[in-house]
Coordinates of C-alpha atoms and ligand atoms in Angstrom, one line a residue:
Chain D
X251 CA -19.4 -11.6 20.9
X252 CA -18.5 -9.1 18.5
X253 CA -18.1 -5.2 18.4
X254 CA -21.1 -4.8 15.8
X255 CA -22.8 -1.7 16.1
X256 CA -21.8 -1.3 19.9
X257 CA -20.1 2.1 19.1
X258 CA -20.3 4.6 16.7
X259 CA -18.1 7.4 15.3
X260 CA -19.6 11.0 16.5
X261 CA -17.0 13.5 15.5
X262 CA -14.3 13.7 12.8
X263 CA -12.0 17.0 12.0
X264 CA -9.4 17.7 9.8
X265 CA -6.7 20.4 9.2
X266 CA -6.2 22.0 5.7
X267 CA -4.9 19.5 3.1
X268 CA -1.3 20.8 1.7
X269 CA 1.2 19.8 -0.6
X270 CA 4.1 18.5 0.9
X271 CA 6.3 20.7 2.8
X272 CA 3.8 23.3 2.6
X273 CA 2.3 23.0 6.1
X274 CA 5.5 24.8 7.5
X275 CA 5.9 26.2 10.1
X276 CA 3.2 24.0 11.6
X277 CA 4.8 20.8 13.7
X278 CA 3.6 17.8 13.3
X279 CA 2.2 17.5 16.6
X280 CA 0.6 21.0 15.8
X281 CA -1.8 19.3 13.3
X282 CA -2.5 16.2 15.3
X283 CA -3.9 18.3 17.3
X284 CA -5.7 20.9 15.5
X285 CA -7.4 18.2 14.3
X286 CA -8.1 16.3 17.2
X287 CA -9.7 19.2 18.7
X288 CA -12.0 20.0 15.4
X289 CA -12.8 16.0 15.9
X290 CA -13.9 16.6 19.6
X291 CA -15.7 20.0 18.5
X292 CA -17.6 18.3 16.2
X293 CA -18.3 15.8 18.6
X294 CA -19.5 18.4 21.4
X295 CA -16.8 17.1 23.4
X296 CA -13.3 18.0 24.7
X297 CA -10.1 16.9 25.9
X298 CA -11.5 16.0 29.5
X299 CA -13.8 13.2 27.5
X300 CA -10.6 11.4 25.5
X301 CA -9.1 8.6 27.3
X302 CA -7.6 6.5 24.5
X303 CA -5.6 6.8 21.6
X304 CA -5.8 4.0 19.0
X305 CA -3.2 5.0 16.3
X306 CA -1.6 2.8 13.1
X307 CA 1.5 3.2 11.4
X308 CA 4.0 5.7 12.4
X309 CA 0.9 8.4 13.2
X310 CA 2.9 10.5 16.3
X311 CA 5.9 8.8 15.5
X312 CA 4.4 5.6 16.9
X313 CA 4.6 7.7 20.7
X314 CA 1.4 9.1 22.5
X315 CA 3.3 10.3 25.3
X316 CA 3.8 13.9 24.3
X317 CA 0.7 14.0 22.4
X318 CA -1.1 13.4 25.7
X319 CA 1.1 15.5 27.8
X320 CA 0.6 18.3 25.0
X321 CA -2.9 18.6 24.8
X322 CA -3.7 17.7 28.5
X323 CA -6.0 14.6 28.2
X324 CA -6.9 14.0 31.6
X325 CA -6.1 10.2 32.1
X326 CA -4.7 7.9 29.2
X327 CA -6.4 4.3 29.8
X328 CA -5.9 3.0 26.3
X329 CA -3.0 3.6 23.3
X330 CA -2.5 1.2 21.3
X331 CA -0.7 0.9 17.4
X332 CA -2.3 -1.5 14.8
X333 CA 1.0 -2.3 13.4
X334 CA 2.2 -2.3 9.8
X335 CA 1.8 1.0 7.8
X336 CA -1.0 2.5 5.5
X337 CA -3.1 -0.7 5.8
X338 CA -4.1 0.3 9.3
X339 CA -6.1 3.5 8.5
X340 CA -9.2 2.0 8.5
X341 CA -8.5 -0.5 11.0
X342 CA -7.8 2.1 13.6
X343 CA -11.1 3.1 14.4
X344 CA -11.6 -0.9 14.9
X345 CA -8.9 -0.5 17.3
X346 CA -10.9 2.1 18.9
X347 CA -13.9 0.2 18.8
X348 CA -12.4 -3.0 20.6
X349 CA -11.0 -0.7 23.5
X350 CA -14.3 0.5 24.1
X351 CA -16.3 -2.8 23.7
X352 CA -13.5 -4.4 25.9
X353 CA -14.2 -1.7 28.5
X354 CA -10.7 -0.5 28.9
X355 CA -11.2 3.2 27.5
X356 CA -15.0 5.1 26.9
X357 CA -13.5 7.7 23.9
X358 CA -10.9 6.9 21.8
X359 CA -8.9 9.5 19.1
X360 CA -8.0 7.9 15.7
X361 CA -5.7 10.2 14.0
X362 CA -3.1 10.2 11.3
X363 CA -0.8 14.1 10.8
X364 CA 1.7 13.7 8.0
X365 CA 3.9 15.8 7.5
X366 CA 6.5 15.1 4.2
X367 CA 9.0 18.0 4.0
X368 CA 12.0 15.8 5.2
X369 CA 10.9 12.4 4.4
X370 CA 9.1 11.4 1.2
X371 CA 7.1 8.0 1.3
X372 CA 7.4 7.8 -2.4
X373 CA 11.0 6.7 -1.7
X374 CA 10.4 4.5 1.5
X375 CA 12.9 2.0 0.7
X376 CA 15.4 4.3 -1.3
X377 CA 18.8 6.0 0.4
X378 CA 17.5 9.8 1.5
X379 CA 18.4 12.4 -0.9
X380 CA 21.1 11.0 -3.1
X381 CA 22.6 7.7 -3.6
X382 CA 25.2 6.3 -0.7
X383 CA 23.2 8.9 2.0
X384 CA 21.2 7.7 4.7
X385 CA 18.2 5.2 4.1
X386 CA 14.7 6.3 4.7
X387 CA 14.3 3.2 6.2
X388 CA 17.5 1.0 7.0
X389 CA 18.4 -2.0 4.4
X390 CA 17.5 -5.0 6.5
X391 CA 18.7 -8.7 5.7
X392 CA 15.2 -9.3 3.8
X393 CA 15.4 -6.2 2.3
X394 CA 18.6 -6.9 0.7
X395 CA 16.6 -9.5 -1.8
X396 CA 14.9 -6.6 -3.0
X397 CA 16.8 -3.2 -3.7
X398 CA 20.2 -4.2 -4.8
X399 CA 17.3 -5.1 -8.0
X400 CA 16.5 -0.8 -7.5
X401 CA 13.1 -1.7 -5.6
X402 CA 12.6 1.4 -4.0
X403 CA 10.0 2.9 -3.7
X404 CA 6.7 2.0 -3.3
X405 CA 4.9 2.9 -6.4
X406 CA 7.1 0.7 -8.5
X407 CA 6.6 -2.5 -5.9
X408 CA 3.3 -2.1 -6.7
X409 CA 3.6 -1.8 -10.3
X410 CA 4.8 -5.4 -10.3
X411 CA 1.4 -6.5 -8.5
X412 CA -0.3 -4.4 -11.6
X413 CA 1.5 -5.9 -14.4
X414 CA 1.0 -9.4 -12.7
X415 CA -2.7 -8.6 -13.1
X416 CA -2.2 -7.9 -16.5
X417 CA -1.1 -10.5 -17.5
X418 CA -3.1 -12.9 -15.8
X419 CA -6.4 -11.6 -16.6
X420 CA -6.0 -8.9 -19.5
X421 CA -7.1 -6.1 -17.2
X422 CA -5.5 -2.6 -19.2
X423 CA -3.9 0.9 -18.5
X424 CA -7.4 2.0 -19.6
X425 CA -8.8 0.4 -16.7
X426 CA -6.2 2.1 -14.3
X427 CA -7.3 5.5 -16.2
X428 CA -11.2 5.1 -15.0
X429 CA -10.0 5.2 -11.7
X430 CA -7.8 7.6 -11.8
X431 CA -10.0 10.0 -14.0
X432 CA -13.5 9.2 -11.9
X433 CA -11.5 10.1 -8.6
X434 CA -10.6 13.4 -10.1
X435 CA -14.2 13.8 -11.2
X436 CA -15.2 13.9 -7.3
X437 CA -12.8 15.9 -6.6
X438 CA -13.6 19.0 -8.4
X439 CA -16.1 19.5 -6.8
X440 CA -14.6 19.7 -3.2
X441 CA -13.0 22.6 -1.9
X442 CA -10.6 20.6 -0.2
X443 CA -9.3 19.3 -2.8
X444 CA -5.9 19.5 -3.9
X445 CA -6.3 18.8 -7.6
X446 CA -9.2 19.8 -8.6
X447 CA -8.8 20.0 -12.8
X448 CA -10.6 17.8 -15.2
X449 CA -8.1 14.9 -16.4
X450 CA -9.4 13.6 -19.7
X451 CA -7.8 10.2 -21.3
X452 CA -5.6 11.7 -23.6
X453 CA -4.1 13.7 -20.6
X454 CA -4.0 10.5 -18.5
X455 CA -1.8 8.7 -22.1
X456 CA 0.2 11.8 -22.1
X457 CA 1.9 11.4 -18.8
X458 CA 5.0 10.2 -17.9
X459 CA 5.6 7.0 -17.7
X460 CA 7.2 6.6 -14.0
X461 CA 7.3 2.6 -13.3
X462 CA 5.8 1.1 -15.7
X463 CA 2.6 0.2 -16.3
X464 CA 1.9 2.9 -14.0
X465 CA 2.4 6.7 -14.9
X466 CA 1.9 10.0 -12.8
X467 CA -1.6 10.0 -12.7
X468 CA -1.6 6.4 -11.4
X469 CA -0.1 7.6 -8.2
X470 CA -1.5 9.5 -5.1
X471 CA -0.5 12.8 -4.1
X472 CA 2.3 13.7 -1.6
X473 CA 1.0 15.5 1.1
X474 CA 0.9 17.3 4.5
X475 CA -2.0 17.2 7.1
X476 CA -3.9 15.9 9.8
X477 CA -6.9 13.8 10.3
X478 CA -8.8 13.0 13.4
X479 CA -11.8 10.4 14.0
X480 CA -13.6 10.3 17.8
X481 CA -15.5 7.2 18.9
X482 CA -17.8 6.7 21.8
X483 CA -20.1 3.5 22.9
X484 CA -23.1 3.5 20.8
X485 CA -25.5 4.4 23.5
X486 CA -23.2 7.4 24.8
X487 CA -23.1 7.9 20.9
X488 CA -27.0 8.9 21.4
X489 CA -26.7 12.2 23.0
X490 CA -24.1 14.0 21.2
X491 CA -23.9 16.7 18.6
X492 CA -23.7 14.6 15.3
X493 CA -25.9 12.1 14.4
X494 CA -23.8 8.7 15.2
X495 CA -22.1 6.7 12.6
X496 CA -22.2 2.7 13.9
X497 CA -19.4 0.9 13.5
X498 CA -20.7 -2.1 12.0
X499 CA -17.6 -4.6 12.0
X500 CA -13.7 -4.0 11.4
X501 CA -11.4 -6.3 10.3
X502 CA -7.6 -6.7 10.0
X503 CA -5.0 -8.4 9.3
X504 CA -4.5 -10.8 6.2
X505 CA -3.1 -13.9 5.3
X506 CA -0.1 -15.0 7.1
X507 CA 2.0 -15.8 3.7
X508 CA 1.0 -12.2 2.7
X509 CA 3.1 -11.1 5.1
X510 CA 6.0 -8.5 3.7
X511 CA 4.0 -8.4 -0.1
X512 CA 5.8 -6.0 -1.8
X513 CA 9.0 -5.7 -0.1
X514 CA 9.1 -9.4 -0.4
X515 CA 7.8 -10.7 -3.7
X516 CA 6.8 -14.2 -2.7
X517 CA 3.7 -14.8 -1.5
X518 CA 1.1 -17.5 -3.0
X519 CA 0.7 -17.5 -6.3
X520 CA -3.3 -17.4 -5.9
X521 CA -3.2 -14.3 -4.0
X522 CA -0.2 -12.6 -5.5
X523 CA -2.1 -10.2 -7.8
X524 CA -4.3 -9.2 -5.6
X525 CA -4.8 -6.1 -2.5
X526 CA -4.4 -8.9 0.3
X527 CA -7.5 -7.8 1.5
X528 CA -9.6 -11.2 0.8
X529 CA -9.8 -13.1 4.1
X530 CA -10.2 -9.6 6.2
X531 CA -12.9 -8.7 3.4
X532 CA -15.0 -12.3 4.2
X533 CA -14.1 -11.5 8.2
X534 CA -15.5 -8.5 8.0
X535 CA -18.5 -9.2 6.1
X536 CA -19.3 -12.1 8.7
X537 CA -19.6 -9.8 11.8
X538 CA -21.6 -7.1 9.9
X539 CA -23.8 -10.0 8.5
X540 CA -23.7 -8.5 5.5
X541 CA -22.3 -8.5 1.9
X542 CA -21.4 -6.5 -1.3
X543 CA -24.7 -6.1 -2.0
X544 CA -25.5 -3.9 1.0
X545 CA -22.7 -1.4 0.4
X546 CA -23.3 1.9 -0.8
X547 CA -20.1 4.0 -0.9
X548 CA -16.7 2.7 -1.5
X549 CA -13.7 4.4 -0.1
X550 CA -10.6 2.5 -1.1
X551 CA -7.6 3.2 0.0
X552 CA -5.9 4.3 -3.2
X553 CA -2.5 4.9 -3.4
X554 CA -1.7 3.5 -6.8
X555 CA -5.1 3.2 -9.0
X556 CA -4.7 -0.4 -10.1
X557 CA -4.6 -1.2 -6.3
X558 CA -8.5 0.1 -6.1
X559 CA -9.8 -2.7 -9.0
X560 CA -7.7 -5.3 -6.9
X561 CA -9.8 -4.0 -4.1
X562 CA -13.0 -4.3 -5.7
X563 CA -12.9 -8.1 -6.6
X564 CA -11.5 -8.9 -3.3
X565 CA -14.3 -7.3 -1.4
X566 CA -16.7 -9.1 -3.9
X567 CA -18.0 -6.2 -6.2
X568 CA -16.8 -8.4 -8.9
X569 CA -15.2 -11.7 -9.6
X570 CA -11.5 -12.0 -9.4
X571 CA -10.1 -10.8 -12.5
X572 CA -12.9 -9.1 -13.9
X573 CA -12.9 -5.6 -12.1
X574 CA -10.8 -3.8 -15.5
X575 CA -14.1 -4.6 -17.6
X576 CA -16.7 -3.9 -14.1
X577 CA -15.0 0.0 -14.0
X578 CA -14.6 0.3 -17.7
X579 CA -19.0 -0.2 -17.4
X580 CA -18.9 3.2 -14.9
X581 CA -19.7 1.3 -12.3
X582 CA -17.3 3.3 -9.8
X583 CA -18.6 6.7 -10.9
X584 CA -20.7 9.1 -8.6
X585 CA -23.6 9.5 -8.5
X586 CA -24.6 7.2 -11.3
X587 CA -23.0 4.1 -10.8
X588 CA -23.9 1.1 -9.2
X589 CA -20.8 1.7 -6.7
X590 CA -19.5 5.0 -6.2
X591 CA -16.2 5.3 -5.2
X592 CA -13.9 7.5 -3.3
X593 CA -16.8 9.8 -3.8
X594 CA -14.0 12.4 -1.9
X595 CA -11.4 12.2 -4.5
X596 CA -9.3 9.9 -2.4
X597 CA -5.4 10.1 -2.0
X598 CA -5.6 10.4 -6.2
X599 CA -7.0 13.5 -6.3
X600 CA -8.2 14.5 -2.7
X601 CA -5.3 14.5 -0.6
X602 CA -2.9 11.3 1.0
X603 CA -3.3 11.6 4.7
X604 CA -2.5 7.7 4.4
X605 CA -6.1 7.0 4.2
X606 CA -7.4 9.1 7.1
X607 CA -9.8 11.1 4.3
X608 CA -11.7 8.4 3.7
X609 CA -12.9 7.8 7.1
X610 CA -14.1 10.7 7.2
X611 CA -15.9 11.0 3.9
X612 CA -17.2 7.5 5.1
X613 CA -19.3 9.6 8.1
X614 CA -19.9 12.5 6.0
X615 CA -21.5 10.0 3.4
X616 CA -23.5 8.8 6.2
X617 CA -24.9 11.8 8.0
X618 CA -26.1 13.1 4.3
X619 CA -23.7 16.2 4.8
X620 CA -21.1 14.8 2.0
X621 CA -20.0 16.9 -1.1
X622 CA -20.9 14.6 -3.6
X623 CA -23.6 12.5 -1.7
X624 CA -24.5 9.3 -2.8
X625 CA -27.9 9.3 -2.6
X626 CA -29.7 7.3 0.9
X627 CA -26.8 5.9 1.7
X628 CA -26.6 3.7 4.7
X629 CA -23.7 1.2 4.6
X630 CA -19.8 3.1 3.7
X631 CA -16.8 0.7 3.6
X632 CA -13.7 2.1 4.4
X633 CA -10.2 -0.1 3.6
X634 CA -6.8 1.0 5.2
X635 CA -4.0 -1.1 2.7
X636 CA -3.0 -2.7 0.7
X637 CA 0.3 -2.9 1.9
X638 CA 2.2 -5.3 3.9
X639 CA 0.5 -7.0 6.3
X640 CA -2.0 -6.0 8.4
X641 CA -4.8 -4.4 5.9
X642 CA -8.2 -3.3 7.2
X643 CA -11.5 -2.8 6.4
X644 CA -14.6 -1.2 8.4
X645 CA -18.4 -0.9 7.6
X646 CA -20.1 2.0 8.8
X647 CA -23.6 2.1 8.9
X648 CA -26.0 5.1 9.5
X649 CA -28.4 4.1 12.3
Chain Z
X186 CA -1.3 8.9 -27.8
X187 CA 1.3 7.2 -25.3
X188 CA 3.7 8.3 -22.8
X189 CA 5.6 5.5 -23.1
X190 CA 9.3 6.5 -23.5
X191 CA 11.1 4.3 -26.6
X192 CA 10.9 1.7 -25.8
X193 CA 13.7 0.3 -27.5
X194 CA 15.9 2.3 -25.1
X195 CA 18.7 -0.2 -23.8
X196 CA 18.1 -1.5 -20.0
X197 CA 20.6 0.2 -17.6
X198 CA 21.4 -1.2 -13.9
X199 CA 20.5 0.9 -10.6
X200 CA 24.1 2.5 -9.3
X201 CA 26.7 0.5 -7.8
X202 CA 27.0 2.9 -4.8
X203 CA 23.5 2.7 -3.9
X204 CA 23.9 -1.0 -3.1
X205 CA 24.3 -2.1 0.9
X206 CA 23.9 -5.6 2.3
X207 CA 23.6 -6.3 5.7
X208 CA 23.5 -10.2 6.1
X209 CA 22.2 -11.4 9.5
X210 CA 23.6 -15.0 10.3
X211 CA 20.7 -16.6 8.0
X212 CA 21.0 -14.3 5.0
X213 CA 25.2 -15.0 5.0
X214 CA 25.7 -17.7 3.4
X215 CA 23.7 -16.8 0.2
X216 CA 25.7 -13.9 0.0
X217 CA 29.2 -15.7 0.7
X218 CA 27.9 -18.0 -2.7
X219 CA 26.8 -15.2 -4.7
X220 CA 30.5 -13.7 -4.1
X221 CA 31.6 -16.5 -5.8
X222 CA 29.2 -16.3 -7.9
X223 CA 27.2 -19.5 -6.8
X224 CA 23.4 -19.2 -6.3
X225 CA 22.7 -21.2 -3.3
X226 CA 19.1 -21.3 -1.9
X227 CA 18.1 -22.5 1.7
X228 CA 15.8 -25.8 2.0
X229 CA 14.4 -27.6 4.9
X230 CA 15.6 -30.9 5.7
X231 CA 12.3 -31.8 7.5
X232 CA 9.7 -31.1 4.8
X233 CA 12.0 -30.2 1.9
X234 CA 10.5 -26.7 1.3
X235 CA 12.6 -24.0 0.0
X236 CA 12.7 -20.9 1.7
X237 CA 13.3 -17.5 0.7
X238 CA 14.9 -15.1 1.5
X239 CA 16.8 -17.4 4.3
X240 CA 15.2 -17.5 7.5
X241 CA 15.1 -19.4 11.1
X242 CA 12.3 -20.9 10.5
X243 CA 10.3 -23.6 7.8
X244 CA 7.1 -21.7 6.7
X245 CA 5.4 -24.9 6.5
X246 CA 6.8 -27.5 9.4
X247 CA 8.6 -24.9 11.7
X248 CA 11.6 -26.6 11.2
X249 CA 15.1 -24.9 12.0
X250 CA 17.5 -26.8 10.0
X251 CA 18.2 -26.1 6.5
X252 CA 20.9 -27.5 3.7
X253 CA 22.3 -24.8 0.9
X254 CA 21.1 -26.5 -2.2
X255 CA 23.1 -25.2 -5.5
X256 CA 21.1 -24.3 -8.5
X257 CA 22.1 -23.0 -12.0
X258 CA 20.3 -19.9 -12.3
X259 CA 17.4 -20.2 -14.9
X260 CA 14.4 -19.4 -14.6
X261 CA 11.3 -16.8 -15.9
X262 CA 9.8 -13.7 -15.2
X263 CA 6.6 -13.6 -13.0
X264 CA 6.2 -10.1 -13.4
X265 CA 8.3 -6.7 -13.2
X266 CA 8.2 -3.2 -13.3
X267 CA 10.2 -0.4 -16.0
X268 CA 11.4 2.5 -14.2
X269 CA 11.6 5.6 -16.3
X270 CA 11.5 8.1 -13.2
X271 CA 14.4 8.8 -10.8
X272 CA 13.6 8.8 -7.6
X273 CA 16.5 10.2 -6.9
X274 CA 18.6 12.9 -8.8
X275 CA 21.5 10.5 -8.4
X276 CA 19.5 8.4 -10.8
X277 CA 19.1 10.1 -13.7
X278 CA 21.5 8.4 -15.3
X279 CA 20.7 5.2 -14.7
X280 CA 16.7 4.9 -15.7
X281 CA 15.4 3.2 -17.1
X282 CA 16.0 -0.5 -15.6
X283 CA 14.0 -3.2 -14.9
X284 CA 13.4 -4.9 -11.8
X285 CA 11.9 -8.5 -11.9
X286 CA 10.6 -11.1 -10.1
X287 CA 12.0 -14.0 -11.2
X288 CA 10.7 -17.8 -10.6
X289 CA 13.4 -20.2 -10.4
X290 CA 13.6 -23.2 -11.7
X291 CA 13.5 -26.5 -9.8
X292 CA 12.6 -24.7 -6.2
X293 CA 9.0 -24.8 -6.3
X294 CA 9.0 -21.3 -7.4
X295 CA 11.1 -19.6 -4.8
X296 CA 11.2 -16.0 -6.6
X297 CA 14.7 -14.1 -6.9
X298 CA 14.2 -10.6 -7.5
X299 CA 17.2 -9.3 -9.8
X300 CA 17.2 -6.1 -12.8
X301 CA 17.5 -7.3 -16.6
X302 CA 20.0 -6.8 -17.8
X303 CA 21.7 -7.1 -21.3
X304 CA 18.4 -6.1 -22.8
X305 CA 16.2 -3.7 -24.2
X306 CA 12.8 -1.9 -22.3
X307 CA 10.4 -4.0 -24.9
X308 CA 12.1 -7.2 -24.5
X309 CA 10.8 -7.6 -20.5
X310 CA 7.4 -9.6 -20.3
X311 CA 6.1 -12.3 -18.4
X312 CA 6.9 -15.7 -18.8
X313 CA 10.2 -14.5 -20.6
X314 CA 13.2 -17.1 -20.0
X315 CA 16.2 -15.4 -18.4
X316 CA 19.6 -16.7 -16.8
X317 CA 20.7 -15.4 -13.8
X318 CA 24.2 -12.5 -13.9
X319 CA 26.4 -11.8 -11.2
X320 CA 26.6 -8.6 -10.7
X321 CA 29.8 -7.4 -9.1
X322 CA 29.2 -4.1 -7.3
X323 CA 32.1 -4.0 -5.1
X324 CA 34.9 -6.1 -3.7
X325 CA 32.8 -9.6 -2.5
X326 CA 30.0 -8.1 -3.2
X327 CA 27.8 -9.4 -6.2
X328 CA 23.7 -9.5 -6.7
X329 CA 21.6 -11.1 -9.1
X330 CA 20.5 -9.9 -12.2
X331 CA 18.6 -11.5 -15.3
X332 CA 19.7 -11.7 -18.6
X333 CA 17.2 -13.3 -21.6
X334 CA 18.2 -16.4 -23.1
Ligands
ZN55 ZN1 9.9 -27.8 6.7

């Protein structure tokens, strides 16, 4: 038995995208649920109808309890964390799906709210503020075989995966600017958007360098916000006010040697230059019983561009190695390519609401209500990651 | 048409102060070496795997028990990153340094993660060959860094 196709997304909602710190005086808690309730509005449902919570990360500070008390939900008969960090985004709404399929809960929220005025993720693993303050995040035993080096942050951990893949297969800054400057081609055309500017090449070679080989434009945006996601049983899914979005399969996890990634430098060899996404990617495949070749929208998660071409070989778009030469062909760009991707702008160009966008641009995509519409699309993959273990994947399909 | 700062700029080290170990009963002993400047690296006397950082358990038999083999230090760079940007304003001086992830020899390729030092920005690639340098940030307190042979 598997969850395929037995539910089906049927609302999603969002707050306003804003630069970080710029959501003030808005709480946190006050945009996890504005945009819970535009989810359940969408939906034609309310409040009464939630009875689960399937979060990831640190969404609500890893704590439903107020958030239910808050908004009044009825009776809570599922919450539940996919652990790890940004890798979960995706794999939430799996989460969501197995507490329905399981029977334990009949309507389950997926929501991330971020809000960045205190705490920057940019500088996860560096002391807050200035140098001998508090950590962002504690130095723990492990960690101290990694920051003493000035490994703190998490754009220049993932620099080391890039240049790795460099070397190893000639992939070029070039290829990291396609990504970069395609994302930001979707995004000018959305409203929500927070950058919304052409970038050309020479603008993309002109940027600071900030850890090399990746420069500003190589890294997502810092943001506040609030994304919701509402999923039902597939036959409940029926009756509501959105056409349903089916939740084909969703996978997570990774390989167990994966395991810390960047905050730990050693896994395998064979997979070290790579998104850890390749077992989940074949998992997921296997209970959609389908393959690359079905897919037709992308949304990576994308918080450093080079981490989107890892992405693309490991979820077979390409053969390992070759996805600097498969992007460099325009194969990523809407509407014309044979892949569009992050057809929303993603956390490049869009907005970083630690991959909670692309969920939903996944269902816009789907109900043929998207901004830059890919046309006919049936089949959206959404990947939460990669970061340290877990990272996850879903395949949305439009019935 | 590159952003790339000069790249023969020296390599500096991240600040002294902003260094903090906190050893659990596994981690101690590679510390207590690297005090005395010894590089000391856990391996199973089950299987014979090395593993890093130190930990309870074998990766690959399960194993508890470990012996502190010694090892000189040499080894080459798997890959790294050049920071230019502070993170923090109490980096400014400091940028840019290099943190690398460093194979070491005769481990089966346990990685040590250390900044180059002693160097300049261009000089950092892969498969470069680079000795390992105690760095002594405080009183008993040193950390690895790699210098290019
Ligand atoms: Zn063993």
């Amino acid at each position: 038995m598997t969850l395929r196709d037995k539910t089906a997304i049927v609302g999603v909602g969002a707050t306003p995208y804003y630069k970080r710190g710029r959501s003030l005086p808005q709480t946190s808690l006050e945009l996890a649920g504005k945009a819970t309730l535009a989810a359940l509005a969408d939906a034609g449902l309310s409040v009464a109808d939630v009875d689960g919570l399937a979060l990831y990360g640190m969404g609500l500070g890893g704590d439903t309890s107020l958030f239910a008390q808050t908004l009044g939900i009825p009776e809570v008969r599922f919450t539940a964390t996919l652990t790890g960090g940004g890798g979960g985004a995706a794999g939430s709404v799996g989460l969501a799906a197995a507490a329905i399929v399981s029977g334990m809960a009949t309507c389950v929220v997926s929501l991330m709210s971020l809000q960045q005025a205190s705490s920057r993720f940019g500088a996860s693993y560096a002391p807050r503020g200035k140098v001998g303050a508090q950590y962002s995040a504690p130095p723990s035993p492990e960690g101290n075989f990694i920051q003493p080096a000035g490994l703190m942050a998490p754009g220049q951990m993932f620099a080391v995966l890039a240049r790795r893949h460099m070397y190893q297969y000639g992939t070029q800054r070039e290829h990291f600017a396609e990504v970069a400057i395609s994302t930001r081609e979707n995004a000018r055309r959305r409203e929500t958007a927070l950058m919304r500017d052409p970038l050309t090449v020479e603008e993309y070679f002109a940027a600071r360098m900030i850890a090399d080989p990746l420069c500003l434009f190589d890294f997502c945006l810092e943001c506040d916000g609030a994304v919701a996601v509402v999923t039902v049983a597939a036959d409940r899914a029926q009756d509501l006010r959105q056409p349903p979005v089916l939740v084909t399969a969703s996978a997570h996890g990774g390989h167990g040697r994966w395991g810390q990634a960047i905050t730990w430098m050693n896994m395998p060899d064979e997979i070290f230059a790579s998104s850890g996404h390749r077992p989940v990617a074949q998992r997921l495949y296997a209970m959609a019983e389908m393959g690359p070749e079905d897919v037709d929208v992308a949304l990576f998660y994308d918080h450093f561009s080079p981490m989107v071409l890892l992405q693309l070989e490991d979820y077979g778009f390409c053969a390992i190695g070759e996805s600097g030469p498969f992007v460099a062909d325009g194969n990523i760009r809407w509407p014309r390519g044979s892949l569009p991707v992050n057809t929303h702008g993603g956390n490049l160009s869009e907005a970083y609401i630690i991959g909670m966008t692309h969920v939903k641009e996944a269902v816009e995509q789907l109900r043929g209500t998207a901004v830059n519409q890919v046309a006919g699309a049936q089949v959206a993959l959404v990947t939460g990651g990669p970061a340290s273990l877990p990272t996850s994947s879903l395949l949305l399909r439009a019935p | 048409m590159t952003a790339t700062p000069a790249t023969d700029a020296p390599l500096r080290l991240p600040p002294a102060t902003l260094i903090q170990l906190s050893p659990d009963s596994w981690t101690a002993p590679f510390w207590e070496a690297a005090a005395a400047h010894r590089l000391v690296v856990p391996r199973c006397t089950s299987c014979a795997a090395f593993r890093f950082p130190p930990g309870p358990f074998c990766w690959r038999c399960q194993a508890q028990a470990i012996e502190w083999v010694e090892r000189p230090g040499h080894g080459t760079v798997y890959s790294y990153t050049i920071v230019w940007h502070p993170i923090l304003p109490d980096l400014a001086d400091s940028v840019p340094y290099a943190p690398a992830v460093v194979e070491l020899a005769d481990t089966d390729d346990v990685r040590v993660v250390g900044a180059v030092t002693d160097a300049p920005a261009h000089a950092v690639e892969v498969g470069l060959a680079v000795e390992l340098v105690w760095r002594d940030v405080r009183d008993r307190v040193s950390v690895p860094t790699w210098r290019p042979t």
